[in-house]
Amino acid sequence: MIKVIAFDADDTLWVNEPFFREAEEEFASLMEGFMPRHSSIKELYLTEIGNLNLYGYGIKGFMLSMIQTALRISEHKISVKAIDKILEIGYEMMQKPVEILPGVEEVLAELKDDYRLVMATKGDLVDQEKKLKKSGLDHYFHHIEIMSEKKVADFAKLVQHLDVAPEEFLMMGNSLKSDVLPVLELGGHAIHIPFHTTWEHEMIQHEVVHDNFYQAEHISQVVEIIKGM
Amino acid sequence: MIKVIAFDADDTLWVNEPFFREAEEEFASLMEGFMPRHSSIKELYLTEIGNLNLYGYGIKGFMLSMIQTALRISEHKISVKAIDKILEIGYEMMQKPVEILPGVEEVLAELKDDYRLVMATKGDLVDQEKKLKKSGLDHYFHHIEIMSEKKVADFAKLVQHLDVAPEEFLMMGNSLKSDVLPVLELGGHAIHIPFHTTWEHEMIQHEVVHDNFYQAEHISQVVEIIKGM
C-alpha cells in the first residue's frame, strides 16, 4: 500500500541540531559584554522566527540572523571583528563532517528495493545536497525534495509531484510538528523517530493519537513497523 | 516529440539581474572611503565566486558576500552602521515586486495544454517560490525545480527525475552557459532568449552552433520556433 517513503534529513539521517546549539553558545560568548548568555540566545531565536518567511531554513539565514541580532542588542556597539567571527561560525557549520545516525544505512538498504525512497527536508538546497553526497547515502534515494515549509499544503504539493495518493505516502522524521502532523492531516502515514535535541520552533506540547501514526524509539524499528502496517 | 519545457526564471520570466547591479552600486557607495567604486565591485565579484560552492546562488549568499567583502577591503575599519545598511540592501532586494517580462504570460498560456511546463532555476528556494507566487504565473507550471547548479550532470538528474528522455526535453533561458550548453551536451533542445543584463559569471565568449539550438530575439518568438522543430 505504501509506495513512497520520505525521510527527513537533519536529525533523522544525520546530526544537525547540536551544531546549531553549539553555534548559539559561541554567539552568546561574543555577546557577553552586552547581555547575559541566556538573553542573547533568546534574542537570536526571536530574530530567526521573525526572518523565517524571508530567509527560510538553513545556515545562511542563521548567519544573517546572528549578525542582525548582534547589531541590535549591542546597539551598534559590537566590533567589526565580532561580525567576522560570526561569519566564521557559519563557515564552520557548513563544513562539518556528516555524522550519520546509527542504524540509518541498514534501514535504507532494507527498504530501497520495495519502495521509492526520497529525502524530504527543509534547509538550503546547496547545503543538503552537499551533506547527502558527503554521507554516501545518495544512491539509496530516488531524489531530494527541498521544501520551503512542511505544512499540509506543502505535503499536498509533494505527493502530487510524486504522483502518489496520500495514503500511499509515508513520512518519517524527528519533528512531530513538521514530519508527522501535516502528513496525518493530509491522509498519509507518519513515523516519529525522536532525537535528543529539538529546536524550540519544532516542538509541540500535546500527544499524537491517530490510526496512521507510529511511534518509534529508534530508526532500527521502522522496518518492523512498516511490515506491520 | 518535446514533452517537457523548462523555463529559466530570473531574467527569462521576470527581471532580476538589474536588481543585483543596483545593489552593487549601493555597496560601492558604502565602500567609497576605502576603494574606488569599480574596484570594490570587482572585489565583491571575486568573493561571490569564491563562495559559490559554499553558498550557491541567491540573495542570502550575496548579502553574506557583501559583508565579507566590506570587512576585507576596509581591513575591519568599516562601521557597524554600514553592515546594517548591507542587511537593508538585501531585505529590499527580497521584497521587490516581481516584474514579469513582456510576452511571457502569452507564451505560457499557449504552451501549457500541449506540454508539461516546469520552472528550472538556480537561486534560493524560498525566494523563487515567493517570486513565482507574486507573479501569478504559478498555475502554468507543473512544479518548480530549484537547481544548485546548471551543469550537464544537474540536467541529467533533472530529466531522470522528470521521467523523460533528453530529446523530449526543451530548456529556454537567458544564459547560454547555464540554460543552453549543458542541455545541448545532454542531447536536449535549447532556446536562448537574451536579456540586456547578464552576470559576468554567466557569460561565454564563443558562438553556439548545434542542431538542437535555437536563437530567439524575444520570448514571443518561441511558440513559432517550437512548432517548427
Tab-separated table of C-alpha atoms in Angstrom:
chain	number	residue	atom	x	y	z
A	1	MET	CA	0.000	0.000	0.000
A	2	ILE	CA	2.869	2.395	0.799
A	3	LYS	CA	4.711	3.350	-2.405
A	4	VAL	CA	6.905	6.275	-1.400
A	5	ILE	CA	8.787	6.631	1.865
A	6	ALA	CA	10.131	10.098	2.603
A	7	PHE	CA	12.882	10.617	5.143
A	8	ASP	CA	13.511	13.869	6.893
A	9	ALA	CA	17.263	14.543	6.834
A	10	ASP	CA	18.511	16.735	9.699
A	11	ASP	CA	18.454	14.805	12.982
A	12	THR	CA	16.764	11.861	11.280
A	13	LEU	CA	19.536	10.699	8.926
A	14	TRP	CA	22.364	12.701	10.448
A	15	VAL	CA	23.241	15.022	13.333
A	16	ASN	CA	22.283	18.675	12.827
A	17	GLU	CA	20.603	20.500	15.688
A	18	PRO	CA	23.507	20.092	18.138
A	19	PHE	CA	25.690	22.113	15.709
A	20	PHE	CA	23.190	24.975	15.896
A	21	ARG	CA	23.191	24.730	19.701
A	22	GLU	CA	26.999	24.926	19.701
A	23	ALA	CA	26.897	27.930	17.358
A	24	GLU	CA	24.417	29.661	19.653
A	25	GLU	CA	26.798	29.184	22.551
A	26	GLU	CA	29.631	30.763	20.552
A	27	PHE	CA	27.308	33.613	19.648
A	28	ALA	CA	26.393	34.077	23.314
A	29	SER	CA	30.091	34.306	24.185
A	30	LEU	CA	30.543	37.114	21.647
A	31	MET	CA	27.599	38.968	23.170
A	32	GLU	CA	28.576	38.573	26.813
A	33	GLY	CA	29.699	42.190	27.114
A	34	PHE	CA	26.185	43.329	26.192
A	35	MET	CA	23.786	40.764	27.550
A	36	PRO	CA	23.649	37.602	29.678
A	37	ARG	CA	24.087	34.416	27.612
A	38	HIS	CA	20.543	33.204	28.038
A	39	SER	CA	19.095	36.537	26.884
A	40	SER	CA	21.200	36.839	23.751
A	41	ILE	CA	20.252	33.284	22.713
A	42	LYS	CA	16.615	34.210	23.227
A	43	GLU	CA	17.033	37.381	21.161
A	44	LEU	CA	18.644	35.349	18.404
A	45	TYR	CA	15.710	32.948	18.423
A	46	LEU	CA	13.258	35.840	18.081
A	47	THR	CA	15.240	37.230	15.139
A	48	GLU	CA	15.246	33.823	13.445
A	49	ILE	CA	11.492	33.414	13.819
A	50	GLY	CA	10.963	36.946	12.519
A	51	ASN	CA	13.084	36.183	9.450
A	52	LEU	CA	11.675	32.726	8.690
A	53	ASN	CA	9.330	33.970	5.966
A	54	LEU	CA	12.096	35.931	4.321
A	55	TYR	CA	15.048	33.569	4.766
A	56	GLY	CA	13.574	30.110	5.174
A	57	TYR	CA	15.631	27.473	6.997
A	58	GLY	CA	19.352	26.856	6.819
A	59	ILE	CA	22.757	28.121	7.829
A	60	LYS	CA	22.909	31.233	5.600
A	61	GLY	CA	19.738	32.645	7.151
A	62	PHE	CA	21.068	31.706	10.588
A	63	MET	CA	24.286	33.645	9.902
A	64	LEU	CA	22.332	36.711	8.772
A	65	SER	CA	20.107	36.458	11.847
A	66	MET	CA	23.153	36.281	14.122
A	67	ILE	CA	24.591	39.433	12.546
A	68	GLN	CA	21.275	41.256	12.774
A	69	THR	CA	20.852	40.263	16.438
A	70	ALA	CA	24.415	41.306	17.280
A	71	LEU	CA	23.814	44.767	15.784
A	72	ARG	CA	20.512	45.143	17.604
A	73	ILE	CA	21.436	44.001	21.088
A	74	SER	CA	24.772	45.844	21.080
A	75	GLU	CA	23.013	48.970	19.807
A	76	HIS	CA	25.601	49.063	17.013
A	77	LYS	CA	28.449	48.903	19.528
A	78	ILE	CA	29.561	45.408	18.541
A	79	SER	CA	33.041	45.302	16.998
A	80	VAL	CA	33.595	44.546	13.345
A	81	LYS	CA	35.846	41.675	14.442
A	82	ALA	CA	32.862	40.074	16.140
A	83	ILE	CA	30.947	40.236	12.848
A	84	ASP	CA	33.863	38.470	11.217
A	85	LYS	CA	33.734	35.837	13.944
A	86	ILE	CA	30.029	35.291	13.222
A	87	LEU	CA	30.811	34.639	9.554
A	88	GLU	CA	33.423	32.146	10.704
A	89	ILE	CA	30.933	30.338	12.926
A	90	GLY	CA	28.747	29.892	9.861
A	91	TYR	CA	31.557	28.667	7.587
A	92	GLU	CA	32.500	26.108	10.192
A	93	MET	CA	28.927	24.847	10.433
A	94	MET	CA	28.816	24.433	6.658
A	95	GLN	CA	31.978	22.399	6.632
A	96	LYS	CA	31.246	19.995	9.448
A	97	PRO	CA	31.616	16.356	8.520
A	98	VAL	CA	28.342	14.457	8.228
A	99	GLU	CA	27.631	12.168	11.187
A	100	ILE	CA	25.153	9.538	10.049
A	101	LEU	CA	22.936	8.362	12.889
A	102	PRO	CA	23.259	4.725	13.987
A	103	GLY	CA	21.019	2.280	12.142
A	104	VAL	CA	20.155	4.628	9.257
A	105	GLU	CA	22.062	2.901	6.496
A	106	GLU	CA	20.759	-0.566	7.396
A	107	VAL	CA	17.164	0.704	7.231
A	108	LEU	CA	17.697	2.382	3.838
A	109	ALA	CA	19.296	-0.787	2.480
A	110	GLU	CA	16.386	-2.904	3.654
A	111	LEU	CA	13.705	-0.626	2.212
A	112	LYS	CA	15.183	0.558	-1.052
A	113	ASP	CA	14.107	-2.367	-3.257
A	114	ASP	CA	10.483	-2.323	-2.177
A	115	TYR	CA	9.769	1.397	-2.036
A	116	ARG	CA	10.702	4.630	-3.751
A	117	LEU	CA	12.766	6.458	-1.140
A	118	VAL	CA	13.026	10.241	-1.183
A	119	MET	CA	14.710	12.688	1.161
A	120	ALA	CA	12.267	15.465	2.124
A	121	THR	CA	13.846	18.268	4.050
A	122	LYS	CA	13.817	21.951	4.835
A	123	GLY	CA	17.046	23.926	4.739
A	124	ASP	CA	19.326	25.146	1.988
A	125	LEU	CA	19.457	23.154	-1.227
A	126	VAL	CA	23.222	23.512	-1.647
A	127	ASP	CA	23.806	22.501	1.935
A	128	GLN	CA	21.539	19.482	1.932
A	129	GLU	CA	22.849	18.219	-1.420
A	130	LYS	CA	26.368	18.513	-0.090
A	131	LYS	CA	25.513	16.661	3.108
A	132	LEU	CA	23.788	13.890	1.172
A	133	LYS	CA	26.824	13.491	-1.042
A	134	LYS	CA	29.249	13.533	1.898
A	135	SER	CA	27.085	10.975	3.701
A	136	GLY	CA	27.442	8.467	0.877
A	137	LEU	CA	23.720	7.699	1.242
A	138	ASP	CA	22.703	9.344	-2.036
A	139	HIS	CA	22.366	6.110	-4.010
A	140	TYR	CA	19.502	4.976	-1.767
A	141	PHE	CA	17.311	7.923	-2.749
A	142	HIS	CA	15.336	8.465	-5.912
A	143	HIS	CA	15.786	12.196	-5.440
A	144	ILE	CA	15.820	15.033	-2.893
A	145	GLU	CA	12.857	17.261	-2.196
A	146	ILE	CA	13.814	20.534	-0.573
A	147	MET	CA	10.705	22.045	0.979
A	148	SER	CA	10.427	25.699	1.919
A	149	GLU	CA	7.954	24.651	4.625
A	150	LYS	CA	6.467	21.391	5.883
A	151	LYS	CA	2.824	22.318	6.215
A	152	VAL	CA	-0.194	20.421	4.884
A	153	ALA	CA	-0.208	22.368	1.606
A	154	ASP	CA	3.488	21.628	1.086
A	155	PHE	CA	2.978	17.884	1.533
A	156	ALA	CA	-0.081	18.056	-0.760
A	157	LYS	CA	2.141	19.541	-3.463
A	158	LEU	CA	4.783	16.916	-2.742
A	159	VAL	CA	2.511	13.864	-3.139
A	160	GLN	CA	1.051	15.374	-6.299
A	161	HIS	CA	4.525	15.890	-7.682
A	162	LEU	CA	5.454	12.318	-6.673
A	163	ASP	CA	2.303	11.123	-8.415
A	164	VAL	CA	1.015	9.060	-5.475
A	165	ALA	CA	-2.105	9.237	-3.304
A	166	PRO	CA	-1.626	10.493	0.278
A	167	GLU	CA	-2.391	7.001	1.651
A	168	GLU	CA	0.499	5.627	-0.403
A	169	PHE	CA	2.901	8.058	1.246
A	170	LEU	CA	4.846	7.527	4.457
A	171	MET	CA	6.956	10.227	6.088
A	172	MET	CA	9.411	9.670	8.883
A	173	GLY	CA	11.322	12.184	10.905
A	174	ASN	CA	12.151	13.655	14.271
A	175	SER	CA	9.696	16.558	14.290
A	176	LEU	CA	6.106	15.859	15.287
A	177	LYS	CA	5.203	19.339	14.106
A	178	SER	CA	6.819	19.162	10.659
A	179	ASP	CA	7.158	15.483	9.751
A	180	VAL	CA	4.106	13.970	11.399
A	181	LEU	CA	1.064	16.215	11.975
A	182	PRO	CA	0.721	17.723	8.467
A	183	VAL	CA	1.182	14.301	6.825
A	184	LEU	CA	-1.509	12.736	9.017
A	185	GLU	CA	-3.846	15.614	8.260
A	186	LEU	CA	-3.340	15.027	4.553
A	187	GLY	CA	-4.225	11.335	4.897
A	188	GLY	CA	-0.704	9.946	4.779
A	189	HIS	CA	1.229	7.793	7.233
A	190	ALA	CA	3.933	9.007	9.595
A	191	ILE	CA	6.541	7.527	11.896
A	192	HIS	CA	8.095	9.679	14.587
A	193	ILE	CA	11.725	8.931	15.426
A	194	PRO	CA	12.752	11.191	18.302
A	195	PHE	CA	16.122	12.908	18.512
A	196	HIS	CA	17.563	14.138	21.787
A	197	THR	CA	17.830	17.791	20.705
A	198	THR	CA	14.897	19.585	19.082
A	199	TRP	CA	14.690	23.228	18.048
A	200	GLU	CA	12.115	25.099	20.118
A	201	HIS	CA	10.287	26.103	16.913
A	202	GLU	CA	9.680	22.418	16.083
A	203	MET	CA	8.164	21.484	19.444
A	204	ILE	CA	4.534	20.690	20.178
A	205	GLN	CA	3.058	20.154	23.603
A	206	HIS	CA	0.349	17.577	23.028
A	207	GLU	CA	0.301	13.852	22.345
A	208	VAL	CA	-0.421	12.498	18.876
A	209	VAL	CA	-3.140	9.878	18.555
A	210	HIS	CA	-4.039	8.760	15.035
A	211	ASP	CA	-4.592	5.482	13.165
A	212	ASN	CA	-1.819	6.281	10.683
A	213	PHE	CA	0.689	7.347	13.323
A	214	TYR	CA	3.508	5.175	14.603
A	215	GLN	CA	5.995	5.974	17.318
A	216	ALA	CA	9.475	4.504	17.045
A	217	GLU	CA	12.093	4.764	19.742
A	218	HIS	CA	14.871	4.276	17.245
A	219	ILE	CA	15.124	4.184	13.447
A	220	SER	CA	16.104	0.495	13.572
A	221	GLN	CA	12.470	-0.267	14.465
A	222	VAL	CA	10.881	1.208	11.351
A	223	VAL	CA	11.241	-1.808	9.060
A	224	GLU	CA	9.240	-3.856	11.553
A	225	ILE	CA	6.643	-1.080	11.840
A	226	ILE	CA	6.264	-0.804	8.049
A	227	LYS	CA	5.872	-4.595	7.688
A	228	GLY	CA	3.090	-4.494	10.260
A	229	MET	CA	1.104	-1.714	8.573
B	1	MET	CA	8.483	14.932	-29.601
B	2	ILE	CA	9.104	17.567	-26.885
B	3	LYS	CA	7.244	16.591	-23.710
B	4	VAL	CA	8.644	18.886	-21.040
B	5	ILE	CA	9.531	22.544	-21.487
B	6	ALA	CA	11.622	24.051	-18.732
B	7	PHE	CA	11.818	27.806	-18.255
B	8	ASP	CA	14.634	29.552	-16.516
B	9	ALA	CA	13.127	32.136	-14.150
B	10	ASP	CA	15.428	35.099	-13.403
B	11	ASP	CA	15.725	37.369	-16.453
B	12	THR	CA	13.693	34.925	-18.531
B	13	LEU	CA	10.286	35.175	-16.826
B	14	TRP	CA	10.976	38.267	-14.769
B	15	VAL	CA	13.570	40.989	-14.113
B	16	ASN	CA	16.358	40.002	-11.712
B	17	GLU	CA	19.923	40.878	-12.670
B	18	PRO	CA	19.352	44.663	-12.751
B	19	PHE	CA	18.433	44.491	-9.030
B	20	PHE	CA	21.824	42.919	-8.305
B	21	ARG	CA	23.529	45.631	-10.369
B	22	GLU	CA	21.681	48.301	-8.359
B	23	ALA	CA	22.676	46.607	-5.100
B	24	GLU	CA	26.314	46.524	-6.223
B	25	GLU	CA	26.165	50.263	-6.848
B	26	GLU	CA	24.817	50.841	-3.332
B	27	PHE	CA	27.573	48.624	-1.986
B	28	ALA	CA	30.179	50.607	-3.932
B	29	SER	CA	28.856	53.808	-2.381
B	30	LEU	CA	29.329	52.366	1.112
B	31	MET	CA	32.904	51.424	0.226
B	32	GLU	CA	33.911	54.696	-1.399
B	33	GLY	CA	36.023	55.752	1.578
B	34	PHE	CA	38.170	52.648	1.123
B	35	MET	CA	38.286	51.895	-2.569
B	36	PRO	CA	37.200	53.255	-5.953
B	37	ARG	CA	33.738	52.037	-6.985
B	38	HIS	CA	34.925	49.836	-9.786
B	39	SER	CA	37.438	48.046	-7.543
B	40	SER	CA	35.023	47.309	-4.724
B	41	ILE	CA	32.514	45.861	-7.217
B	42	LYS	CA	35.282	43.679	-8.599
B	43	GLU	CA	36.270	42.543	-5.092
B	44	LEU	CA	32.647	41.684	-4.371
B	45	TYR	CA	32.501	39.602	-7.539
B	46	LEU	CA	35.633	37.688	-6.507
B	47	THR	CA	34.122	36.998	-3.074
B	48	GLU	CA	30.898	35.743	-4.668
B	49	ILE	CA	32.749	33.370	-6.986
B	50	GLY	CA	34.842	32.142	-4.068
B	51	ASN	CA	31.706	31.417	-2.044
B	52	LEU	CA	29.655	29.834	-4.820
B	53	ASN	CA	30.384	26.269	-3.744
B	54	LEU	CA	29.511	27.064	-0.164
B	55	TYR	CA	26.553	29.415	-0.614
B	56	GLY	CA	25.091	28.632	-4.008
B	57	TYR	CA	23.085	31.325	-5.797
B	58	GLY	CA	20.637	33.785	-4.304
B	59	ILE	CA	20.255	36.918	-2.238
B	60	LYS	CA	21.263	35.486	1.165
B	61	GLY	CA	24.651	34.394	-0.142
B	62	PHE	CA	25.003	37.756	-1.882
B	63	MET	CA	24.356	39.548	1.432
B	64	LEU	CA	26.956	37.441	3.216
B	65	SER	CA	29.453	38.063	0.405
B	66	MET	CA	28.871	41.815	0.630
B	67	ILE	CA	29.543	41.732	4.384
B	68	GLN	CA	32.664	39.617	3.948
B	69	THR	CA	33.981	41.922	1.203
B	70	ALA	CA	33.293	45.035	3.269
B	71	LEU	CA	35.281	43.610	6.191
B	72	ARG	CA	38.153	42.589	3.931
B	73	ILE	CA	38.594	45.702	1.826
B	74	SER	CA	38.157	48.065	4.775
B	75	GLU	CA	40.635	45.974	6.799
B	76	HIS	CA	37.977	45.796	9.510
B	77	LYS	CA	37.624	49.585	9.557
B	78	ILE	CA	34.120	49.611	8.091
B	79	SER	CA	31.479	50.935	10.503
B	80	VAL	CA	28.865	48.696	12.055
B	81	LYS	CA	26.238	51.027	10.570
B	82	ALA	CA	27.499	50.112	7.098
B	83	ILE	CA	26.978	46.423	7.932
B	84	ASP	CA	23.439	47.283	8.926
B	85	LYS	CA	22.995	49.084	5.618
B	86	ILE	CA	24.172	45.971	3.752
B	87	LEU	CA	21.500	43.900	5.516
B	88	GLU	CA	18.979	46.511	4.446
B	89	ILE	CA	20.100	46.325	0.813
B	90	GLY	CA	19.388	42.589	0.969
B	91	TYR	CA	15.974	42.928	2.587
B	92	GLU	CA	14.976	45.396	-0.073
B	93	MET	CA	16.064	43.048	-2.840
B	94	MET	CA	13.971	40.266	-1.318
B	95	GLN	CA	10.888	42.426	-1.199
B	96	LYS	CA	10.999	43.881	-4.699
B	97	PRO	CA	7.791	43.446	-6.645
B	98	VAL	CA	8.010	40.912	-9.474
B	99	GLU	CA	8.240	42.485	-12.938
B	100	ILE	CA	7.124	39.884	-15.458
B	101	LEU	CA	8.857	40.357	-18.801
B	102	PRO	CA	6.692	41.298	-21.798
B	103	GLY	CA	5.219	38.365	-23.732
B	104	VAL	CA	5.895	35.745	-21.038
B	105	GLU	CA	2.338	35.093	-19.955
B	106	GLU	CA	1.039	34.757	-23.542
B	107	VAL	CA	3.697	32.140	-24.302
B	108	LEU	CA	2.927	30.131	-21.158
B	109	ALA	CA	-0.783	30.232	-21.957
B	110	GLU	CA	-0.170	28.989	-25.497
B	111	LEU	CA	2.104	26.121	-24.451
B	112	LYS	CA	0.561	24.849	-21.252
B	113	ASP	CA	-2.032	22.482	-22.766
B	114	ASP	CA	0.407	20.716	-25.059
B	115	TYR	CA	3.460	20.356	-22.819
B	116	ARG	CA	4.387	19.849	-19.203
B	117	LEU	CA	5.880	23.185	-18.173
B	118	VAL	CA	8.363	23.393	-15.319
B	119	MET	CA	10.366	26.266	-13.902
B	120	ALA	CA	14.044	25.299	-13.599
B	121	THR	CA	16.129	27.841	-11.776
B	122	LYS	CA	19.114	28.414	-9.549
B	123	GLY	CA	18.765	30.649	-6.508
B	124	ASP	CA	17.078	30.298	-3.144
B	125	LEU	CA	14.039	28.062	-2.913
B	126	VAL	CA	12.144	30.403	-0.581
B	127	ASP	CA	12.899	33.362	-2.792
B	128	GLN	CA	11.950	31.717	-6.074
B	129	GLU	CA	8.734	30.228	-4.657
B	130	LYS	CA	7.780	33.650	-3.386
B	131	LYS	CA	8.500	35.301	-6.737
B	132	LEU	CA	6.501	32.665	-8.600
B	133	LYS	CA	3.547	33.208	-6.277
B	134	LYS	CA	3.780	37.001	-6.520
B	135	SER	CA	3.993	36.735	-10.326
B	136	GLY	CA	0.666	34.935	-10.530
B	137	LEU	CA	2.239	32.589	-13.092
B	138	ASP	CA	2.302	29.546	-10.782
B	139	HIS	CA	-0.763	27.860	-12.278
B	140	TYR	CA	1.039	27.435	-15.607
B	141	PHE	CA	3.747	25.251	-14.090
B	142	HIS	CA	3.596	21.603	-13.094
B	143	HIS	CA	6.196	22.326	-10.443
B	144	ILE	CA	9.425	24.213	-9.661
B	145	GLU	CA	12.854	22.652	-9.865
B	146	ILE	CA	15.456	24.543	-7.874
B	147	MET	CA	18.873	23.501	-9.092
B	148	SER	CA	22.055	24.038	-7.080
B	149	GLU	CA	23.926	24.212	-10.397
B	150	LYS	CA	23.030	24.011	-14.082
B	151	LYS	CA	25.735	21.715	-15.376
B	152	VAL	CA	25.318	18.614	-17.543
B	153	ALA	CA	25.070	16.297	-14.513
B	154	ASP	CA	22.381	18.515	-12.986
B	155	PHE	CA	20.251	18.407	-16.130
B	156	ALA	CA	20.817	14.645	-16.357
B	157	LYS	CA	19.368	14.302	-12.853
B	158	LEU	CA	16.527	16.622	-13.804
B	159	VAL	CA	15.365	14.702	-16.905
B	160	GLN	CA	15.621	11.444	-14.962
B	161	HIS	CA	13.515	12.891	-12.199
B	162	LEU	CA	11.026	14.217	-14.801
B	163	ASP	CA	10.971	10.735	-16.338
B	164	VAL	CA	11.652	11.892	-19.908
B	165	ALA	CA	14.457	11.261	-22.389
B	166	PRO	CA	16.848	14.167	-23.053
B	167	GLU	CA	15.477	14.553	-26.595
B	168	GLU	CA	11.999	15.106	-25.136
B	169	PHE	CA	13.281	17.996	-23.045
B	170	LEU	CA	13.489	21.643	-24.074
B	171	MET	CA	15.074	24.326	-21.920
B	172	MET	CA	14.804	28.028	-22.516
B	173	GLY	CA	16.565	30.848	-20.792
B	174	ASN	CA	18.823	33.862	-20.999
B	175	SER	CA	22.130	32.192	-20.135
B	176	LEU	CA	23.997	30.386	-22.900
B	177	LYS	CA	26.314	28.949	-20.272
B	178	SER	CA	23.654	27.624	-17.881
B	179	ASP	CA	20.458	27.164	-19.888
B	180	VAL	CA	21.788	26.176	-23.302
B	181	LEU	CA	25.223	24.491	-23.474
B	182	PRO	CA	24.728	21.767	-20.821
B	183	VAL	CA	21.289	20.873	-22.206
B	184	LEU	CA	22.665	20.519	-25.745
B	185	GLU	CA	25.505	18.389	-24.448
B	186	LEU	CA	22.995	16.096	-22.777
B	187	GLY	CA	21.062	15.667	-26.027
B	188	GLY	CA	18.203	18.013	-25.238
B	189	HIS	CA	16.915	21.090	-27.043
B	190	ALA	CA	17.524	24.684	-26.030
B	191	ILE	CA	16.271	28.134	-26.954
B	192	HIS	CA	18.300	31.172	-25.985
B	193	ILE	CA	16.312	34.305	-25.161
B	194	PRO	CA	18.787	37.099	-24.467
B	195	PHE	CA	18.338	39.641	-21.694
B	196	HIS	CA	20.085	43.005	-21.735
B	197	THR	CA	21.949	42.483	-18.464
B	198	THR	CA	23.929	39.290	-17.818
B	199	TRP	CA	26.073	38.473	-14.792
B	200	GLU	CA	29.738	38.164	-15.744
B	201	HIS	CA	29.816	34.630	-14.331
B	202	GLU	CA	27.149	33.556	-16.854
B	203	MET	CA	28.924	34.869	-19.934
B	204	ILE	CA	30.627	32.838	-22.648
B	205	GLN	CA	32.719	34.238	-25.459
B	206	HIS	CA	32.040	31.873	-28.350
B	207	GLU	CA	29.109	31.304	-30.691
B	208	VAL	CA	26.808	28.319	-30.293
B	209	VAL	CA	26.224	26.142	-33.340
B	210	HIS	CA	24.176	22.977	-32.817
B	211	ASP	CA	21.238	21.209	-34.497
B	212	ASN	CA	19.138	21.396	-31.340
B	213	PHE	CA	19.893	25.048	-30.656
B	214	TYR	CA	17.543	27.905	-31.472
B	215	GLN	CA	18.157	31.593	-31.030
B	216	ALA	CA	15.179	33.808	-30.246
B	217	GLU	CA	15.350	37.571	-30.113
B	218	HIS	CA	12.349	37.725	-27.848
B	219	ILE	CA	10.259	35.205	-25.902
B	220	SER	CA	7.243	35.935	-28.125
B	221	GLN	CA	9.027	34.004	-30.910
B	222	VAL	CA	9.345	30.706	-29.069
B	223	VAL	CA	5.910	29.261	-29.906
B	224	GLU	CA	6.752	29.614	-33.593
B	225	ILE	CA	10.183	28.029	-33.013
B	226	ILE	CA	8.700	25.074	-31.134
B	227	LYS	CA	6.088	24.464	-33.852
B	228	GLY	CA	8.871	24.368	-36.432
B	229	MET	CA	11.011	21.820	-34.569
